[in-house]
CSV table of C-alpha atoms in Angstrom, one decimal:
chain,number,residue,atom,x,y,z
A,22,MET,CA,-10.3,-32.0,1.9
A,23,ALA,CA,-8.9,-30.7,5.0
A,24,SER,CA,-7.2,-32.2,8.2
A,25,GLY,CA,-9.1,-30.5,11.5
A,26,ASN,CA,-9.2,-26.9,11.0
A,27,GLU,CA,-6.5,-27.0,8.2
A,28,THR,CA,-7.5,-26.3,4.5
A,29,VAL,CA,-5.4,-28.1,2.1
A,30,VAL,CA,-4.3,-25.8,-0.7
A,31,TYR,CA,-3.9,-27.8,-3.8
A,32,LEU,CA,-1.1,-27.1,-6.8
A,33,SER,CA,-3.9,-25.8,-9.2
A,34,GLU,CA,-5.2,-23.3,-6.7
A,35,GLN,CA,-1.1,-22.4,-6.3
A,36,VAL,CA,-0.9,-21.9,-10.0
A,37,VAL,CA,-3.8,-19.9,-10.2
A,38,VAL,CA,-2.9,-17.4,-7.5
A,39,LEU,CA,0.5,-17.2,-8.2
A,40,PHE,CA,-0.3,-16.1,-11.7
A,41,SER,CA,-2.9,-13.5,-10.3
A,42,CYS,CA,0.1,-12.2,-8.1
A,43,ALA,CA,2.4,-11.8,-11.2
A,44,LEU,CA,-0.2,-9.9,-12.8
A,45,SER,CA,-0.8,-7.6,-9.8
A,46,PHE,CA,2.8,-7.4,-9.5
A,47,LEU,CA,3.3,-6.0,-13.4
A,48,GLY,CA,0.4,-3.8,-13.1
A,49,SER,CA,1.5,-2.2,-9.9
A,50,SER,CA,5.0,-1.8,-11.4
A,51,LEU,CA,3.5,-0.3,-14.8
A,52,ILE,CA,1.6,2.3,-12.7
A,53,ILE,CA,4.7,3.4,-10.8
A,54,LEU,CA,6.9,3.5,-13.8
A,55,THR,CA,4.6,5.6,-15.9
A,56,TYR,CA,4.3,8.2,-13.1
A,57,ILE,CA,8.2,8.2,-13.0
A,58,ILE,CA,8.8,8.3,-16.6
A,59,TRP,CA,6.4,11.3,-17.5
A,60,ALA,CA,6.4,14.2,-15.4
A,61,ASP,CA,3.6,15.6,-17.0
A,62,LEU,CA,1.3,13.0,-15.5
A,63,ARG,CA,2.5,13.5,-11.8
A,64,THR,CA,-1.3,14.8,-10.9
A,65,THR,CA,-2.2,14.6,-7.0
A,66,PRO,CA,-5.0,11.8,-7.7
A,67,ARG,CA,-2.3,9.6,-9.3
A,68,LYS,CA,0.3,10.3,-7.0
A,69,LEU,CA,-2.1,9.0,-4.6
A,70,LEU,CA,-2.6,5.8,-6.8
A,71,VAL,CA,1.1,5.2,-6.8
A,72,TYR,CA,1.0,5.3,-3.1
A,73,LEU,CA,-2.0,2.4,-3.4
A,74,SER,CA,0.1,0.5,-6.0
A,75,VAL,CA,3.4,0.5,-3.4
A,76,SER,CA,0.7,-1.4,-1.1
A,77,ASP,CA,-0.5,-3.7,-3.8
A,78,TRP,CA,2.9,-4.2,-4.8
A,79,LEU,CA,3.9,-5.3,-1.2
A,80,SER,CA,0.6,-7.7,-1.2
A,81,ALA,CA,1.4,-9.3,-4.3
A,82,VAL,CA,5.0,-10.2,-3.2
A,83,SER,CA,4.1,-11.1,0.1
A,84,TYR,CA,1.0,-13.4,-0.8
A,85,ALA,CA,3.2,-14.9,-4.0
A,86,PHE,CA,5.8,-15.9,-1.3
A,87,GLY,CA,3.0,-17.3,1.2
A,88,VAL,CA,1.5,-19.3,-1.6
A,89,TRP,CA,4.8,-20.9,-3.4
A,90,LYS,CA,5.8,-22.0,0.1
A,91,VAL,CA,2.4,-22.9,1.7
A,92,PHE,CA,3.3,-22.7,5.4
A,93,HIS,CA,2.6,-25.1,8.0
A,94,SER,CA,4.2,-23.8,11.1
A,95,ASP,CA,4.8,-20.4,13.4
A,96,SER,CA,8.4,-20.1,11.7
A,97,LEU,CA,10.5,-17.2,11.2
A,98,ASP,CA,9.5,-16.4,7.6
A,99,CYS,CA,5.9,-17.2,8.1
A,100,VAL,CA,5.8,-14.4,10.7
A,101,ILE,CA,7.6,-11.8,8.3
A,102,GLN,CA,5.4,-12.9,5.6
A,103,GLY,CA,2.2,-12.4,7.5
A,104,ALA,CA,3.3,-9.0,8.7
A,105,ILE,CA,4.2,-7.7,5.7
A,106,SER,CA,1.1,-9.0,4.0
A,107,THR,CA,-0.9,-7.9,7.1
A,108,PHE,CA,0.5,-4.2,6.8
A,109,ALA,CA,0.0,-4.0,2.7
A,110,ASN,CA,-3.2,-5.1,2.8
A,111,THR,CA,-4.6,-3.0,5.5
A,112,SER,CA,-2.7,0.1,3.9
A,113,SER,CA,-4.3,-0.6,0.5
A,114,PHE,CA,-7.7,-0.5,1.9
A,115,PHE,CA,-6.8,2.9,3.5
A,116,TRP,CA,-5.4,4.2,0.4
A,117,THR,CA,-8.2,2.9,-1.7
A,118,VAL,CA,-10.7,5.2,0.6
A,119,ALA,CA,-8.3,8.2,0.3
A,120,ILE,CA,-8.4,8.5,-3.3
A,121,ALA,CA,-12.3,8.2,-3.2
A,122,VAL,CA,-12.1,10.8,-0.5
A,123,TYR,CA,-9.6,13.1,-2.5
A,124,LEU,CA,-12.0,12.8,-5.5
A,125,TYR,CA,-15.2,13.6,-3.5
A,126,ILE,CA,-13.4,17.0,-1.9
A,127,PHE,CA,-12.1,17.9,-4.9
A,128,ILE,CA,-15.2,17.5,-7.3
A,129,VAL,CA,-17.9,17.4,-5.1
A,130,ARG,CA,-17.3,20.1,-2.6
A,131,SER,CA,-15.2,22.0,-5.4
A,132,SER,CA,-12.3,22.5,-3.1
A,133,GLN,CA,-8.8,21.6,-4.6
A,134,ARG,CA,-6.7,23.3,-1.7
A,135,VAL,CA,-8.6,21.4,0.9
A,136,ALA,CA,-8.2,18.0,-1.0
A,137,ASP,CA,-4.5,18.6,-1.3
A,138,SER,CA,-4.2,19.5,2.3
A,139,LEU,CA,-5.6,16.4,3.2
A,140,VAL,CA,-2.8,14.2,1.6
A,141,LEU,CA,-0.3,14.4,4.5
A,142,VAL,CA,-3.2,13.1,6.6
A,143,PHE,CA,-3.7,10.4,4.2
A,144,HIS,CA,-0.1,9.5,4.8
A,145,LEU,CA,-0.2,9.4,8.5
A,146,VAL,CA,-3.5,7.1,8.3
A,147,SER,CA,-2.7,5.1,5.6
A,148,TRP,CA,1.1,4.0,6.6
A,149,GLY,CA,0.7,4.9,10.2
A,150,VAL,CA,-2.4,2.9,11.5
A,151,PRO,CA,-1.6,0.0,9.3
A,152,LEU,CA,1.8,-0.1,10.8
A,153,VAL,CA,0.8,0.4,14.5
A,154,ILE,CA,-1.6,-2.5,13.9
A,155,THR,CA,1.0,-4.9,12.2
A,156,VAL,CA,3.9,-4.0,15.1
A,157,THR,CA,1.5,-4.5,17.8
A,158,ALA,CA,0.1,-8.0,16.3
A,159,VAL,CA,3.5,-9.2,15.8
A,160,SER,CA,4.5,-8.0,19.5
A,161,LEU,CA,1.8,-9.8,21.0
A,162,ASN,CA,2.6,-12.8,18.8
A,163,LYS,CA,-0.9,-12.5,17.0
A,164,ILE,CA,0.9,-13.2,13.5
A,165,GLY,CA,1.7,-16.6,12.6
A,166,TYR,CA,0.5,-20.0,10.9
A,167,ASP,CA,-3.4,-19.7,10.5
A,168,ALA,CA,-3.9,-23.1,8.5
A,169,SER,CA,-5.3,-21.0,5.6
A,170,GLU,CA,-8.6,-20.7,7.6
A,171,VAL,CA,-8.9,-17.4,5.9
A,172,SER,CA,-6.1,-17.4,3.9
A,173,VAL,CA,-4.7,-19.3,0.6
A,174,GLY,CA,-1.3,-20.7,2.0
A,175,TRP,CA,0.2,-17.4,3.6
A,176,CYS,CA,0.4,-16.6,7.3
A,177,TRP,CA,-2.0,-14.3,8.9
A,178,VAL,CA,-3.6,-14.5,12.5
A,179,SER,CA,-2.4,-17.4,14.3
A,180,ILE,CA,-4.8,-20.1,14.8
A,181,ARG,CA,-3.2,-20.4,18.3
A,182,ALA,CA,-4.6,-17.4,19.1
A,183,PRO,CA,-7.7,-17.5,21.5
A,184,ASP,CA,-8.8,-14.1,20.6
A,185,ARG,CA,-8.0,-14.7,16.5
A,186,TYR,CA,-11.5,-13.1,15.5
A,187,LEU,CA,-10.8,-10.2,17.2
A,188,TRP,CA,-7.5,-9.6,15.6
A,189,MET,CA,-8.4,-10.6,12.2
A,190,LEU,CA,-11.2,-7.7,12.5
A,191,LEU,CA,-8.3,-5.6,13.6
A,192,THR,CA,-5.5,-6.6,10.8
A,193,GLY,CA,-8.0,-6.3,8.1
A,194,LYS,CA,-11.6,-7.3,8.2
A,195,ILE,CA,-13.2,-4.2,10.0
A,196,TRP,CA,-11.2,-2.0,7.5
A,197,GLU,CA,-12.7,-4.3,4.6
A,198,PHE,CA,-16.4,-4.1,5.8
A,199,LEU,CA,-16.0,0.1,6.3
A,200,ALA,CA,-14.4,0.1,2.6
A,201,TYR,CA,-17.6,-1.9,1.6
A,202,ILE,CA,-19.9,0.9,2.6
A,203,THR,CA,-17.6,4.3,1.9
A,204,LEU,CA,-16.4,3.6,-1.3
A,205,PRO,CA,-20.1,3.2,-3.0
A,206,VAL,CA,-21.5,6.0,-1.1
A,207,LEU,CA,-18.5,8.3,-2.1
A,208,TYR,CA,-18.8,7.5,-5.7
A,209,ILE,CA,-22.2,8.0,-6.1
A,210,LEU,CA,-22.1,11.0,-4.7
A,211,ILE,CA,-19.5,12.1,-7.0
A,212,LYS,CA,-21.7,10.4,-10.1
A,213,ARG,CA,-24.8,12.3,-9.1
A,214,HIS,CA,-22.7,15.4,-8.7
A,215,ILE,CA,-21.2,15.1,-12.2
A,216,HIS,CA,-24.5,14.2,-13.6
A,217,ILE,CA,-26.2,17.4,-12.2
A,218,ALA,CA,-23.6,19.4,-13.6
A,219,HIS,CA,-23.6,17.5,-17.0
A,220,VAL,CA,-27.5,18.5,-16.8
A,221,ALA,CA,-27.4,22.4,-16.1
A,222,LEU,CA,-24.5,22.6,-18.6
A,223,SER,CA,-26.7,21.1,-21.5
A,224,GLU,CA,-29.0,24.3,-20.7
A,225,TYR,CA,-26.5,26.7,-21.9
A,226,ARG,CA,-24.8,24.8,-24.6
A,227,PRO,CA,-27.1,26.2,-27.6
A,228,ILE,CA,-25.3,29.8,-26.8
A,229,LEU,CA,-21.8,28.5,-26.4
A,230,ALA,CA,-19.7,28.1,-29.2
A,231,ASN,CA,-20.9,25.8,-31.8
A,232,ARG,CA,-18.7,23.0,-31.6
A,233,PRO,CA,-19.3,19.3,-31.2
A,234,PRO,CA,-19.1,18.3,-27.4
A,235,SER,CA,-16.6,15.5,-26.7
A,236,HIS,CA,-18.2,12.7,-24.8
A,237,ALA,CA,-15.7,10.3,-24.8
A,238,PHE,CA,-13.8,11.5,-21.7
A,239,SER,CA,-16.8,12.2,-19.7
A,240,SER,CA,-18.3,8.6,-20.3
A,241,MET,CA,-15.0,6.9,-19.9
A,242,ALA,CA,-14.7,8.8,-16.4
A,243,ASP,CA,-18.0,7.8,-15.5
A,244,VAL,CA,-17.3,4.2,-16.3
A,245,LYS,CA,-14.4,4.3,-14.1
A,246,LEU,CA,-16.6,5.9,-11.4
A,247,THR,CA,-18.9,3.1,-11.6
A,248,LEU,CA,-16.3,0.2,-11.9
A,249,ILE,CA,-13.9,1.2,-8.9
A,250,PRO,CA,-16.1,-0.1,-6.1
A,251,ILE,CA,-17.8,-2.6,-8.1
A,252,ILE,CA,-14.6,-4.0,-8.8
A,253,PHE,CA,-13.2,-3.8,-5.2
A,254,ILE,CA,-16.1,-5.6,-4.1
A,255,ILE,CA,-16.2,-8.4,-6.6
A,256,LEU,CA,-12.4,-8.9,-5.7
A,257,ARG,CA,-12.8,-8.6,-2.1
A,258,ILE,CA,-16.1,-10.5,-1.3
A,259,TRP,CA,-14.4,-14.2,-1.4
A,260,SER,CA,-12.5,-13.3,1.5
A,261,THR,CA,-15.5,-11.8,3.5
A,262,VAL,CA,-17.5,-14.6,2.6
A,263,ARG,CA,-14.8,-17.1,3.9
A,264,PHE,CA,-14.4,-15.1,7.0
A,265,ILE,CA,-18.4,-15.1,7.8
A,266,LEU,CA,-18.1,-18.9,7.2
A,267,LEU,CA,-15.4,-19.4,9.5
A,268,LEU,CA,-17.4,-17.5,12.2
A,269,ALA,CA,-20.4,-19.8,11.5
A,270,ASP,CA,-17.8,-22.7,11.7
A,271,SER,CA,-19.1,-24.4,8.2
A,272,PRO,CA,-16.7,-26.4,6.7
A,273,VAL,CA,-18.0,-24.8,3.1
A,274,ARG,CA,-15.0,-22.1,3.7
A,275,GLN,CA,-12.6,-25.3,2.7
A,276,ASN,CA,-14.4,-25.4,-0.6
A,277,PRO,CA,-11.5,-25.5,-3.5
A,278,VAL,CA,-13.3,-22.8,-5.8
A,279,LEU,CA,-14.1,-20.4,-2.9
A,280,VAL,CA,-10.3,-20.9,-1.9
A,281,THR,CA,-9.1,-20.0,-5.3
A,282,MET,CA,-11.4,-17.3,-5.8
A,283,HIS,CA,-10.4,-15.7,-2.3
A,284,GLY,CA,-6.7,-15.9,-3.8
A,285,ILE,CA,-7.1,-14.3,-6.7
A,286,GLY,CA,-9.5,-11.7,-5.3
A,287,ASN,CA,-6.6,-10.7,-2.5
A,288,THR,CA,-4.0,-10.5,-5.1
A,289,LEU,CA,-5.6,-8.8,-8.2
A,290,GLN,CA,-6.2,-5.7,-6.9
A,291,GLY,CA,-2.9,-4.3,-8.6
A,292,ALA,CA,-3.6,-5.8,-11.9
A,293,ALA,CA,-7.1,-4.2,-12.0
A,294,ASN,CA,-5.9,-0.5,-11.0
A,295,CYS,CA,-3.5,-1.2,-14.0
A,296,ILE,CA,-6.5,-1.8,-16.2
A,297,MET,CA,-8.8,1.0,-14.9
A,298,PHE,CA,-5.8,3.7,-14.5
A,299,VAL,CA,-3.5,2.8,-17.5
A,300,LEU,CA,-5.0,0.6,-20.1
A,301,PHE,CA,-8.3,2.4,-20.0
A,302,THR,CA,-6.7,6.0,-19.6
A,303,LYS,CA,-6.3,6.9,-23.5
A,304,PRO,CA,-3.3,9.6,-22.9
A,305,ILE,CA,-1.4,6.9,-20.9
A,306,ARG,CA,-2.4,3.9,-23.2
A,307,ASN,CA,-1.3,6.1,-26.5
A,308,ARG,CA,2.1,7.0,-25.0
A,309,LEU,CA,2.9,3.4,-24.1
A,310,CYS,CA,1.8,2.1,-27.5
A,311,THR,CA,4.2,4.9,-28.9
A,312,ALA,CA,7.1,3.6,-26.9
A,313,LEU,CA,6.5,-0.1,-27.5
A,314,CYS,CA,6.1,0.8,-31.2
A,315,HIS,CA,9.3,2.8,-31.0
A,316,CYS,CA,11.2,0.0,-29.1
A,317,SER,CA,10.2,-2.4,-31.7
A,318,LYS,CA,10.9,-0.5,-34.5
A,319,CYS,CA,14.5,0.2,-33.1
A,320,ARG,CA,14.8,-3.5,-32.9
A,321,ALA,CA,13.8,-4.4,-36.2
A,322,GLU,CA,16.6,-1.4,-37.5
A,323,VAL,CA,19.3,-3.2,-35.8
A,324,PRO,CA,19.6,-6.0,-37.8
A,325,LEU,CA,18.9,-4.1,-41.0
A,326,SER,CA,22.0,-1.8,-39.9
A,327,HIS,CA,23.9,-4.8,-39.2
A,328,ASN,CA,23.3,-6.2,-42.7
A,329,VAL,CA,23.9,-2.8,-44.7
A,330,PRO,CA,27.8,-3.2,-44.6
A,331,HIS,CA,27.5,-6.8,-45.6
A,332,ARG,CA,25.4,-6.1,-48.5
A,333,LEU,CA,27.5,-3.0,-49.7
A,334,LEU,CA,30.7,-5.2,-49.5
A,335,ALA,CA,29.1,-7.8,-51.4
A,336,GLY,CA,28.2,-5.1,-54.1
A,337,GLN,CA,31.7,-3.9,-54.0
A,338,ASP,CA,33.0,-7.4,-54.7
A,339,SER,CA,30.6,-7.9,-57.7
A,340,SER,CA,31.7,-4.7,-59.2
A,341,THR,CA,35.4,-5.2,-58.8
A,342,HIS,CA,35.0,-8.5,-60.2
A,343,ARG,CA,33.2,-7.0,-63.3
A,344,GLU,CA,35.9,-4.5,-63.7
A,345,GLU,CA,38.6,-7.0,-63.6
A,346,ASP,CA,36.8,-9.0,-66.2
A,347,SER,CA,36.4,-6.4,-68.5
A,348,ASN,CA,40.0,-5.4,-68.3
A,349,SER,CA,40.9,-9.0,-69.0
A,350,ARG,CA,38.4,-9.0,-72.2
A,351,THR,CA,40.2,-5.6,-73.3
A,352,GLN,CA,43.7,-7.1,-73.0
A,353,ALA,CA,42.7,-10.2,-74.9
A,354,ASP,CA,41.3,-8.2,-77.6
A,355,ARG,CA,44.4,-6.2,-77.7
């Protein structure tokens, strides 16, 4: 299965992970496009989601290139790919946590002003910290061929670096561990606050206007608040498991199933965000369906419009023939 410390990446694993990268690329692109097209949807939380999608888009592209090539040396393209994926992946962690912090302050602390004032801080941290870490790692020759020890063909921390475990923590793993703790705590607090608010509101419903309450929106929001940390952990846990197995020097980290799940988990975040925040968001889903139906209707009308003149001409020809026949019969009678 492996030669020395090198983990063999099989063709089937490449195909699956490349497909995952393609889904994430499309999903991140769709989030960005919907934000650009519809101005009334440009809220601050969705703007933060766009920044996260930019990171996931970069991750998908860089990982796809690495999985497609499956590097075997510290080449220049290996270092470039490793640097881009390190920056994008770390930035994705920060933006994911930033969205949770924003929602916590906005909903639980009920302070939109404070939440909006943190956007600049989110930019400085979510772009700045990964950039500093990546530039430092590249400058010290820490990024390079890693023999797929904790990757799937792409480059990350060089296997030749004597302090590679420390740099694996600094360039991703420590931020991954912090996200595992921070995201569930923040979203549990948000859900608890919403639940308490709903219970308090239910006491006043009998004296409010007599109209049926709509539970669809609140239930969908509640589902999303539950799924966000769960999906993040499910996708990222495989990378963490392989890292722990690497620290334990266990050959299990080279298991093809574990390697495949690692590749899918690291590359599917953009697609998961698209499903939750585009396809499972009714206003955006309705607009997409309307736009798609309109496009298909236009395509269907084009060939019809092309055929109409031909049919008219054919009708004109037949009527002309009928007139000529009637004239000829009249003249014959005469």
